[in-house]
Amino acid sequence: MYRLSRNDLCWCGSGKKYKNCHLHMDEKLSFMENEGLIAPPREIIKTPEQIEGIKKSCEVTRKVLDMVGERIKEGISTEEINTWVHNYTVELGATPAPLNYMGYPKSVCVSINEVVCHGIPSSDTILKNGDIVNVDVTSILDGYYGDASRMFIIGEASEKAIKLVETAKECLYIGIKEVKPFATIGDIGYAIQKYAEGKGYSVVREYGGHGIGLEFHEEPFVDHCGRPHTGMILVPGMTFTIEPMINEGTYKCKVLEDGWTAVTADGKLTAQWEHTVLVTEEGVEILT
């Protein structure tokens, strides 16, 4: 922690004196660090100006997913979804964050049935009746990032597939309910894991949520399994994703030869929903 006197200007750039701004938060964080928890680095605590920019990018992401929901159906290719997402994102004045990110070749991830995440769109992959599909959109607007994903059921899916999709969505909102000042990342993971496993499912360990806003991926890593009152402390101004991947069978995954597509190790179904959230003084705000 930086050393400031009570009457110095606060480190956050608000223009207020430290004693009238973040002093009490820093004192509580110091106490919690002594209990073995992790205080968030100050660079991931967003300013009001940055939060407004992130909100606008998240609005683009929401609009893009709304558009996909209106068009997606049996018989279309995942490459068509990629084209829709790319063109509409650009039309809204933004940039698709996945395109060329660490070599990823497309503007969106489309993950079907046993694909956990990072499914690469292709003209050869055609949506069929009964498929469950995750579409994961991240937008960059004026340098700010917004990330979300939704599940779509194509035609008439099996009862077990529908139940899995519903449970994954419930897990997302159960995790979001844990977000409030001075809660921890472990609280989120514990709540999700307890609920999912109570329903007979498993929770993916290898992938999780992440800080976002000024970069695509920032601290913290948001594990969807865990123990309460462990890990990084949540404070107002933090923005991150919660995106539990819930599997019908084992939680283990494997990556295909393309280096991106992650699938369940046993070939069983998986489902995921995602929001970008903001920790507020009162609790949490869903930005997407």
Tab-separated table of N, CA and C in Angstrom, residues 2 6 8 25 52 60 64 68 73 79 83 86 111 119 130 140 145 162 167 174 197 211 226-227 242 270 272 286:
chain	number	residue	atom	x	y	z
A	2	TYR	N	0.516	2.264	-0.788
A	2	TYR	CA	1.250	3.512	-0.784
A	2	TYR	C	0.986	4.264	0.521
A	6	ARG	N	-3.422	11.796	5.747
A	6	ARG	CA	-4.875	11.966	5.672
A	6	ARG	C	-5.288	13.133	4.779
A	8	ASP	N	-3.491	14.393	2.191
A	8	ASP	CA	-3.007	14.314	0.812
A	8	ASP	C	-4.184	14.058	-0.127
A	25	MET	N	-11.300	2.562	3.231
A	25	MET	CA	-11.215	1.317	2.469
A	25	MET	C	-9.825	0.705	2.592
A	52	GLU	N	-17.643	4.649	-16.942
A	52	GLU	CA	-18.595	5.090	-17.970
A	52	GLU	C	-18.201	4.538	-19.334
A	60	VAL	N	-22.639	-2.159	-26.165
A	60	VAL	CA	-22.425	-2.689	-27.514
A	60	VAL	C	-22.507	-4.209	-27.487
A	64	VAL	N	-25.166	-6.627	-29.510
A	64	VAL	CA	-24.716	-7.652	-30.463
A	64	VAL	C	-25.335	-9.003	-30.109
A	68	VAL	N	-27.877	-11.452	-32.282
A	68	VAL	CA	-27.665	-12.876	-32.541
A	68	VAL	C	-28.904	-13.673	-32.131
A	73	LYS	N	-30.587	-19.823	-35.691
A	73	LYS	CA	-31.566	-20.885	-35.919
A	73	LYS	C	-30.892	-22.078	-36.585
A	79	GLU	N	-19.904	-19.666	-39.115
A	79	GLU	CA	-19.233	-18.568	-39.827
A	79	GLU	C	-20.212	-17.423	-40.102
A	83	THR	N	-19.832	-13.460	-39.037
A	83	THR	CA	-20.034	-12.313	-39.937
A	83	THR	C	-21.025	-11.324	-39.334
A	86	HIS	N	-19.259	-9.530	-36.374
A	86	HIS	CA	-18.226	-8.586	-36.829
A	86	HIS	C	-18.856	-7.332	-37.426
A	111	SER	N	-19.504	-21.929	-29.362
A	111	SER	CA	-19.194	-23.234	-28.771
A	111	SER	C	-20.458	-24.073	-28.667
A	119	GLY	N	-14.754	-22.000	-29.222
A	119	GLY	CA	-15.079	-22.644	-30.487
A	119	GLY	C	-14.878	-21.670	-31.648
A	130	GLY	N	-31.708	-29.276	-31.805
A	130	GLY	CA	-31.288	-29.896	-30.559
A	130	GLY	C	-29.949	-29.421	-30.035
A	140	ILE	N	-14.674	-3.772	-28.100
A	140	ILE	CA	-13.803	-2.674	-27.676
A	140	ILE	C	-14.395	-1.390	-28.242
A	145	TYR	N	-13.385	-2.306	-22.804
A	145	TYR	CA	-13.823	-3.651	-23.144
A	145	TYR	C	-15.099	-4.043	-22.395
A	162	ILE	N	-31.693	-28.962	-21.872
A	162	ILE	CA	-32.379	-27.759	-21.388
A	162	ILE	C	-32.099	-27.539	-19.907
A	167	THR	N	-29.474	-24.549	-15.536
A	167	THR	CA	-28.635	-24.589	-14.338
A	167	THR	C	-27.413	-23.689	-14.484
A	174	ILE	N	-26.262	-16.820	-9.219
A	174	ILE	CA	-25.877	-17.158	-7.841
A	174	ILE	C	-24.498	-16.575	-7.537
A	197	GLU	N	-22.820	-28.580	-8.117
A	197	GLU	CA	-22.591	-29.960	-7.695
A	197	GLU	C	-23.819	-30.525	-6.980
A	211	GLY	N	-10.750	-10.155	-14.705
A	211	GLY	CA	-10.890	-8.717	-14.749
A	211	GLY	C	-10.932	-8.235	-16.183
A	226	GLY	N	-14.295	-22.855	-5.200
A	226	GLY	CA	-13.476	-22.241	-4.165
A	226	GLY	C	-14.035	-22.384	-2.770
A	227	ARG	N	-13.344	-21.717	-1.859
A	227	ARG	CA	-13.747	-21.698	-0.456
A	227	ARG	C	-14.128	-20.272	-0.078
A	242	ILE	N	-18.019	-12.886	-14.679
A	242	ILE	CA	-18.366	-14.162	-14.050
A	242	ILE	C	-18.956	-15.007	-15.164
A	270	THR	N	-21.902	-29.312	-22.146
A	270	THR	CA	-21.463	-28.232	-21.272
A	270	THR	C	-22.260	-26.980	-21.610
A	272	GLN	N	-22.601	-22.487	-20.608
A	272	GLN	CA	-21.971	-21.323	-19.972
A	272	GLN	C	-22.773	-20.056	-20.263
A	286	ILE	N	-24.755	-5.236	-12.931
A	286	ILE	CA	-24.497	-6.017	-14.140
A	286	ILE	C	-24.400	-5.044	-15.312
